PDB file of C-alpha atoms and ligand atoms in Angstrom:
ATOM      1  CA  MET O   1     131.458  70.857 112.639  1.00 89.00           C
ATOM      2  CA  GLN O   2     129.535  67.646 112.270  1.00 90.00           C
ATOM      3  CA  LEU O   3     126.667  67.748 111.260  1.00 92.00           C
ATOM      4  CA  VAL O   4     124.330  64.913 112.724  1.00 91.00           C
ATOM      5  CA  TYR O   5     121.010  64.003 110.944  1.00 94.00           C
ATOM      6  CA  VAL O   6     117.680  64.130 113.098  1.00 93.00           C
ATOM      7  CA  ASP O   7     114.444  63.112 111.412  1.00 96.00           C
ATOM      8  CA  ARG O   8     111.218  64.661 111.597  1.00 94.00           C
ATOM      9  CA  LYS O   9     109.505  63.259 114.023  1.00 94.00           C
ATOM     10  CA  THR O  10     112.515  63.089 116.488  1.00 93.00           C
ATOM     11  CA  TYR O  11     112.851  66.999 115.475  1.00 93.00           C
ATOM     12  CA  ARG O  12     109.130  66.928 116.848  1.00 92.00           C
ATOM     13  CA  ASP O  13     110.234  65.712 120.271  1.00 94.00           C
ATOM     14  CA  LYS O  14     113.016  68.330 120.508  1.00 92.00           C
ATOM     15  CA  THR O  15     112.257  69.581 123.620  1.00 90.00           C
ATOM     16  CA  SER O  16     111.862  66.704 125.263  1.00 95.00           C
ATOM     17  CA  THR O  17     113.735  65.483 128.593  1.00 95.00           C
ATOM     18  CA  ALA O  18     114.150  61.839 126.464  1.00 95.00           C
ATOM     19  CA  PHE O  19     115.571  63.433 123.201  1.00 94.00           C
ATOM     20  CA  LEU O  20     118.338  65.557 125.385  1.00 95.00           C
ATOM     21  CA  GLU O  21     119.048  62.901 128.129  1.00 96.00           C
ATOM     22  CA  GLN O  22     119.744  60.892 124.131  1.00 94.00           C
ATOM     23  CA  LEU O  23     121.690  63.766 123.481  1.00 94.00           C
ATOM     24  CA  HIS O  24     123.646  63.607 126.777  1.00 95.00           C
ATOM     25  CA  ASN O  25     124.729  59.768 126.240  1.00 96.00           C
ATOM     26  CA  ARG O  26     125.771  60.574 122.913  1.00 94.00           C
ATOM     27  CA  PHE O  27     127.512  63.464 123.343  1.00 93.00           C
ATOM     28  CA  GLY O  28     128.575  64.651 126.857  1.00 96.00           C
ATOM     29  CA  ASP O  29     128.151  68.165 128.200  1.00 96.00           C
ATOM     30  CA  PHE O  30     126.720  70.468 125.443  1.00 93.00           C
ATOM     31  CA  TYR O  31     125.811  74.129 124.994  1.00 93.00           C
ATOM     32  CA  LEU O  32     122.222  73.995 123.404  1.00 92.00           C
ATOM     33  CA  LEU O  33     121.210  76.406 121.108  1.00 92.00           C
ATOM     34  CA  PRO O  34     117.272  76.093 120.865  1.00 90.00           C
ATOM     35  CA  GLU O  35     115.490  76.474 117.167  1.00 89.00           C
ATOM     36  CA  GLY O  36     116.315  79.632 115.691  1.00 86.00           C
ATOM     37  CA  GLY O  37     118.207  80.439 118.103  1.00 90.00           C
ATOM     38  CA  SER O  38     115.913  82.160 120.649  1.00 91.00           C
ATOM     39  CA  ASN O  39     117.475  82.076 124.309  1.00 93.00           C
ATOM     40  CA  GLN O  40     117.319  84.789 127.006  1.00 94.00           C
ATOM     41  CA  LEU O  41     120.996  85.947 125.209  1.00 96.00           C
ATOM     42  CA  ALA O  42     119.786  86.059 122.003  1.00 96.00           C
ATOM     43  CA  LEU O  43     117.083  88.940 123.543  1.00 97.00           C
ATOM     44  CA  SER O  44     120.066  90.507 125.219  1.00 97.00           C
ATOM     45  CA  GLY O  45     121.519  90.943 121.399  1.00 97.00           C
ATOM     46  CA  CYS O  46     118.392  91.911 119.956  1.00 97.00           C
ATOM     47  CA  ALA O  47     117.905  94.634 122.203  1.00 97.00           C
ATOM     48  CA  GLU O  48     121.154  95.830 120.616  1.00 98.00           C
ATOM     49  CA  ILE O  49     118.934  96.402 117.687  1.00 98.00           C
ATOM     50  CA  VAL O  50     116.787  99.055 119.264  1.00 98.00           C
ATOM     51  CA  THR O  51     120.011 100.900 120.744  1.00 96.00           C
ATOM     52  CA  ASP O  52     121.109 100.819 117.209  1.00 96.00           C
ATOM     53  CA  ILE O  53     118.424 102.725 116.001  1.00 98.00           C
ATOM     54  CA  HIS O  54     119.267 106.697 115.819  1.00 96.00           C
ATOM     55  CA  VAL O  55     116.489 108.154 114.611  1.00 97.00           C
ATOM     56  CA  PRO O  56     113.310 109.149 116.992  1.00 97.00           C
ATOM     57  CA  PHE O  57     109.840 106.663 115.894  1.00 98.00           C
ATOM     58  CA  ASP O  58     107.413 105.829 117.484  1.00 98.00           C
ATOM     59  CA  VAL O  59     106.771 101.853 115.837  1.00 98.00           C
ATOM     60  CA  ILE O  60     108.725  99.411 114.681  1.00 98.00           C
ATOM     61  CA  THR O  61     108.105  96.624 112.833  1.00 98.00           C
ATOM     62  CA  VAL O  62     110.001  92.896 112.042  1.00 98.00           C
ATOM     63  CA  ALA O  63     109.524  89.706 110.442  1.00 98.00           C
ATOM     64  CA  CYS O  64     108.643  86.772 112.909  1.00 98.00           C
ATOM     65  CA  GLY O  65     109.790  83.290 112.917  1.00 96.00           C
ATOM     66  CA  THR O  66     110.457  82.154 116.555  1.00 95.00           C
ATOM     67  CA  GLY O  67     109.010  85.713 117.362  1.00 96.00           C
ATOM     68  CA  ALA O  68     112.671  85.639 119.751  1.00 96.00           C
ATOM     69  CA  THR O  69     113.681  89.075 117.804  1.00 97.00           C
ATOM     70  CA  LEU O  70     110.463  90.237 118.231  1.00 98.00           C
ATOM     71  CA  ALA O  71     110.691  90.196 121.672  1.00 97.00           C
ATOM     72  CA  GLY O  72     114.371  91.338 121.904  1.00 97.00           C
ATOM     73  CA  ILE O  73     112.815  94.800 120.575  1.00 98.00           C
ATOM     74  CA  VAL O  74     110.301  94.750 122.968  1.00 98.00           C
ATOM     75  CA  THR O  75     112.739  95.026 125.655  1.00 97.00           C
ATOM     76  CA  ALA O  76     114.698  97.877 124.571  1.00 97.00           C
ATOM     77  CA  LEU O  77     111.191  99.758 123.845  1.00 97.00           C
ATOM     78  CA  LYS O  78     109.979 103.256 125.428  1.00 95.00           C
ATOM     79  CA  VAL O  79     106.523 102.480 126.931  1.00 91.00           C
ATOM     80  CA  ARG O  80     105.071 105.121 124.235  1.00 96.00           C
ATOM     81  CA  GLN O  81     107.525 102.630 121.621  1.00 98.00           C
ATOM     82  CA  HIS O  82     105.183  99.937 119.872  1.00 98.00           C
ATOM     83  CA  ALA O  83     106.296  96.509 118.057  1.00 98.00           C
ATOM     84  CA  ILE O  84     104.223  94.718 115.558  1.00 98.00           C
ATOM     85  CA  GLY O  85     105.806  91.964 114.497  1.00 98.00           C
ATOM     86  CA  PHE O  86     104.564  90.011 111.231  1.00 98.00           C
ATOM     87  CA  SER O  87     104.391  86.078 111.643  1.00 98.00           C
ATOM     88  CA  VAL O  88     105.998  84.754 108.434  1.00 98.00           C
ATOM     89  CA  LEU O  89     104.066  80.751 109.340  1.00 96.00           C
ATOM     90  CA  LYS O  90     100.610  80.316 109.196  1.00 96.00           C
ATOM     91  CA  GLY O  91      98.199  79.737 111.996  1.00 88.00           C
ATOM     92  CA  ALA O  92     100.952  81.001 114.136  1.00 87.00           C
ATOM     93  CA  ASP O  93      98.735  82.271 117.526  1.00 89.00           C
ATOM     94  CA  PHE O  94     101.485  80.237 119.356  1.00 92.00           C
ATOM     95  CA  LEU O  95     103.344  82.957 118.387  1.00 95.00           C
ATOM     96  CA  SER O  96     102.117  85.586 121.104  1.00 96.00           C
ATOM     97  CA  LYS O  97     102.363  83.179 123.567  1.00 95.00           C
ATOM     98  CA  ASP O  98     106.050  82.731 122.721  1.00 94.00           C
ATOM     99  CA  VAL O  99     106.616  85.790 123.609  1.00 96.00           C
ATOM    100  CA  THR O 100     104.594  86.401 125.956  1.00 96.00           C
ATOM    101  CA  ASN O 101     106.731  83.573 127.773  1.00 95.00           C
ATOM    102  CA  MET O 102     110.008  85.180 126.644  1.00 95.00           C
ATOM    103  CA  LEU O 103     109.256  88.494 128.062  1.00 96.00           C
ATOM    104  CA  THR O 104     107.950  87.047 131.425  1.00 96.00           C
ATOM    105  CA  GLU O 105     111.489  85.069 131.146  1.00 95.00           C
ATOM    106  CA  TYR O 106     112.624  87.788 130.769  1.00 95.00           C
ATOM    107  CA  GLY O 107     111.418  89.629 133.425  1.00 95.00           C
ATOM    108  CA  ARG O 108     109.276  92.258 131.456  1.00 93.00           C
ATOM    109  CA  GLN O 109     105.908  90.609 131.331  1.00 89.00           C
ATOM    110  CA  SER O 110     104.646  94.136 132.013  1.00 88.00           C
ATOM    111  CA  ALA O 111     105.900  94.908 127.734  1.00 91.00           C
ATOM    112  CA  HIS O 112     102.224  95.204 126.309  1.00 91.00           C
ATOM    113  CA  ASN O 113     103.554  97.925 123.703  1.00 96.00           C
ATOM    114  CA  TRP O 114     104.035  95.053 120.847  1.00 98.00           C
ATOM    115  CA  HIS O 115     101.432  92.926 119.087  1.00 97.00           C
ATOM    116  CA  MET O 116     101.710  90.170 116.375  1.00 97.00           C
ATOM    117  CA  GLU O 117     100.143  90.037 112.583  1.00 98.00           C
ATOM    118  CA  ASN O 118      99.266  87.013 111.783  1.00 97.00           C
ATOM    119  CA  SER O 119      97.634  87.581 107.916  1.00 97.00           C
ATOM    120  CA  TYR O 120     100.508  88.494 105.748  1.00 98.00           C
ATOM    121  CA  HIS O 121     102.204  84.592 105.826  1.00 98.00           C
ATOM    122  CA  PHE O 122     100.654  84.213 102.153  1.00 98.00           C
ATOM    123  CA  GLY O 123      99.706  80.608 103.074  1.00 97.00           C
ATOM    124  CA  GLY O 124     102.595  79.273 105.254  1.00 97.00           C
ATOM    125  CA  TYR O 125     106.652  79.208 105.718  1.00 96.00           C
ATOM    126  CA  ALA O 126     108.401  79.894 103.164  1.00 95.00           C
ATOM    127  CA  LYS O 127     104.940  79.780 100.631  1.00 97.00           C
ATOM    128  CA  THR O 128     104.875  82.568  97.558  1.00 96.00           C
ATOM    129  CA  SER O 129     102.608  84.199  95.711  1.00 97.00           C
ATOM    130  CA  PRO O 130     103.414  85.861  92.382  1.00 96.00           C
ATOM    131  CA  GLU O 131     101.971  89.024  93.993  1.00 97.00           C
ATOM    132  CA  LEU O 132     105.056  88.790  96.938  1.00 97.00           C
ATOM    133  CA  PHE O 133     107.256  88.298  94.031  1.00 97.00           C
ATOM    134  CA  ALA O 134     105.815  91.709  92.256  1.00 97.00           C
ATOM    135  CA  PHE O 135     105.715  93.516  95.917  1.00 98.00           C
ATOM    136  CA  ILE O 136     109.329  92.744  96.067  1.00 97.00           C
ATOM    137  CA  ARG O 137     110.522  93.333  92.448  1.00 96.00           C
ATOM    138  CA  LYS O 138     108.446  96.733  92.617  1.00 97.00           C
ATOM    139  CA  PHE O 139     110.202  97.857  96.131  1.00 97.00           C
ATOM    140  CA  LYS O 140     113.791  97.221  95.038  1.00 96.00           C
ATOM    141  CA  ALA O 141     113.139  98.717  91.426  1.00 95.00           C
ATOM    142  CA  ASP O 142     111.826 102.315  93.989  1.00 97.00           C
ATOM    143  CA  PHE O 143     114.235 102.303  96.829  1.00 97.00           C
ATOM    144  CA  GLY O 144     117.032 100.089  95.430  1.00 96.00           C
ATOM    145  CA  ILE O 145     116.411  97.441  98.253  1.00 97.00           C
ATOM    146  CA  GLU O 146     116.010  93.890  97.691  1.00 96.00           C
ATOM    147  CA  LEU O 147     113.594  91.661 100.083  1.00 97.00           C
ATOM    148  CA  ASP O 148     113.466  87.867 100.869  1.00 97.00           C
ATOM    149  CA  ALA O 149     111.033  86.072 100.273  1.00 97.00           C
ATOM    150  CA  VAL O 150     110.633  84.009 103.467  1.00 97.00           C
ATOM    151  CA  TYR O 151     110.529  86.943 105.795  1.00 98.00           C
ATOM    152  CA  THR O 152     111.562  90.917 104.659  1.00 98.00           C
ATOM    153  CA  GLY O 153     108.722  90.373 102.172  1.00 98.00           C
ATOM    154  CA  LYS O 154     106.315  89.192 103.894  1.00 98.00           C
ATOM    155  CA  MET O 155     106.578  91.638 106.721  1.00 98.00           C
ATOM    156  CA  PHE O 156     107.045  94.754 104.207  1.00 98.00           C
ATOM    157  CA  TYR O 157     104.229  93.945 102.523  1.00 98.00           C
ATOM    158  CA  GLY O 158     102.009  93.801 105.288  1.00 98.00           C
ATOM    159  CA  LEU O 159     103.291  96.645 106.780  1.00 98.00           C
ATOM    160  CA  PHE O 160     102.218  98.884 102.867  1.00 98.00           C
ATOM    161  CA  ASN O 161      99.727  96.840 103.588  1.00 98.00           C
ATOM    162  CA  LEU O 162      98.663  98.241 107.010  1.00 98.00           C
ATOM    163  CA  ILE O 163      99.714 101.742 105.806  1.00 98.00           C
ATOM    164  CA  GLY O 164      97.535 101.700 102.991  1.00 97.00           C
ATOM    165  CA  LYS O 165      94.251 100.663 105.013  1.00 97.00           C
ATOM    166  CA  GLY O 166      94.716 102.934 107.299  1.00 98.00           C
ATOM    167  CA  ALA O 167      96.057 102.017 110.662  1.00 98.00           C
ATOM    168  CA  PHE O 168      98.680 104.242 111.146  1.00 98.00           C
ATOM    169  CA  LYS O 169      97.664 108.063 112.175  1.00 97.00           C
ATOM    170  CA  ARG O 170      99.193 110.598 109.814  1.00 96.00           C
ATOM    171  CA  GLY O 171     102.779 111.596 111.304  1.00 97.00           C
ATOM    172  CA  THR O 172     103.613 108.487 113.075  1.00 98.00           C
ATOM    173  CA  ARG O 173     107.141 107.583 112.487  1.00 98.00           C
ATOM    174  CA  ILE O 174     107.777 103.908 111.685  1.00 98.00           C
ATOM    175  CA  VAL O 175     111.468 102.314 111.767  1.00 98.00           C
ATOM    176  CA  ALA O 176     111.223  98.253 109.289  1.00 98.00           C
ATOM    177  CA  VAL O 177     113.760  96.526 110.900  1.00 98.00           C
ATOM    178  CA  HIS O 178     115.678  94.501 107.703  1.00 98.00           C
ATOM    179  CA  THR O 179     116.670  91.237 109.086  1.00 97.00           C
ATOM    180  CA  GLY O 180     118.327  90.480 105.995  1.00 96.00           C
ATOM    181  CA  GLY O 181     117.903  86.686 105.328  1.00 93.00           C
ATOM    182  CA  ILE O 182     118.246  87.464 101.018  1.00 93.00           C
ATOM    183  CA  GLN O 183     120.665  84.721 100.078  1.00 92.00           C
ATOM    184  CA  GLY O 184     117.202  82.756 100.534  1.00 90.00           C
ATOM    185  CA  ASN O 185     115.961  84.098  97.119  1.00 91.00           C
ATOM    186  CA  ALA O 186     118.131  81.950  95.319  1.00 90.00           C
ATOM    187  CA  GLY O 187     115.866  79.201  95.351  1.00 90.00           C
ATOM    188  CA  PHE O 188     113.425  81.543  94.117  1.00 92.00           C
ATOM    189  CA  PRO O 189     113.787  82.509  90.090  1.00 89.00           C
ATOM    190  CA  GLU O 190     111.151  84.773  90.320  1.00 89.00           C
ATOM    191  CA  LEU O 191     113.598  86.357  92.041  1.00 89.00           C
ATOM    192  CA  ILE O 192     116.753  86.974  90.146  1.00 78.00           C
ATOM    193  CA  LEU O 193     117.247  90.289  90.309  1.00 63.00           C
ATOM    194  CA  ASP O 194     119.995  92.786  88.635  1.00 62.00           C
TER     195      ASP O 194
HETATM  196  C1  PLP X   1     115.699  87.346 107.870  1.00 66.37           C
HETATM  197  C2  PLP X   1     115.618  86.286 108.921  1.00 66.37           C
HETATM  198  N1  PLP X   1     114.414  87.699 109.398  1.00 66.37           N
HETATM  199  C3  PLP X   1     114.012  87.296 110.547  1.00 66.37           C
HETATM  200  C4  PLP X   1     113.428  86.004 111.383  1.00 66.37           C
HETATM  201  C5  PLP X   1     112.903  85.928 112.527  1.00 66.37           C
HETATM  202  O1  PLP X   1     113.346  85.752 113.741  1.00 66.37           O
HETATM  203  P1  PLP X   1     112.472  85.268 115.134  1.00 66.37           P
HETATM  204  O2  PLP X   1     113.179  83.955 114.884  1.00 66.37           O
HETATM  205  O3  PLP X   1     113.932  85.376 115.989  1.00 66.37           O
HETATM  206  O4  PLP X   1     111.566  85.832 114.829  1.00 66.37           O
HETATM  207  C6  PLP X   1     114.712  84.848 111.161  1.00 66.37           C
HETATM  208  C7  PLP X   1     114.656  84.270 111.719  1.00 66.37           C
HETATM  209  O5  PLP X   1     115.709  82.681 110.706  1.00 66.37           O
HETATM  210  C8  PLP X   1     115.130  85.396 109.560  1.00 66.37           C
HETATM  211  O6  PLP X   1     116.258  84.332 109.544  1.00 66.37           O
END
């Protein structure tokens, strides 16, 4: 692979026609993988997360960056099942719109059995707090499962917080999707777990 550097300003304009034309002039025909890999094929791939779950459930939760994983999951839900996306980005009001757009493009504009939780970002993307680290360490001690500080830690923190607040009816069956990402903990000395 050859990596080509793009500065922040150019990256911000990455979907503009001018930038795409530049890419074409420089590299010829190319396949554009959007940020987060969030295209329609990704939605089909993420739908398989649901078909791989072999226990009955009412609610499914997932951490959201671009929202494509959530959108893919939603496409595979039964009407009575509900998905909750936990945004790891601050001020991510646009995320619900993005997920709606992805679903619409996928022909599933009528899917309303999902919502976003925007209060568990801990200050923004990859921002953390001692409370989050403590939660992740306790989760590992209690369940033997490692969480990362950027995505799954925030989602599980939010989910446990909602459960504590009584947001779910007693007996609700919840599947929380662990999306991986623990390699990112290498950047957080607070999370060197044994
Ligand atoms: C570990 C992990 N979980 C969740 C996500 C969020 O995925 P999406 O961008 O589809 O919302 C990502 C995205 O990079 C991730 O790395």
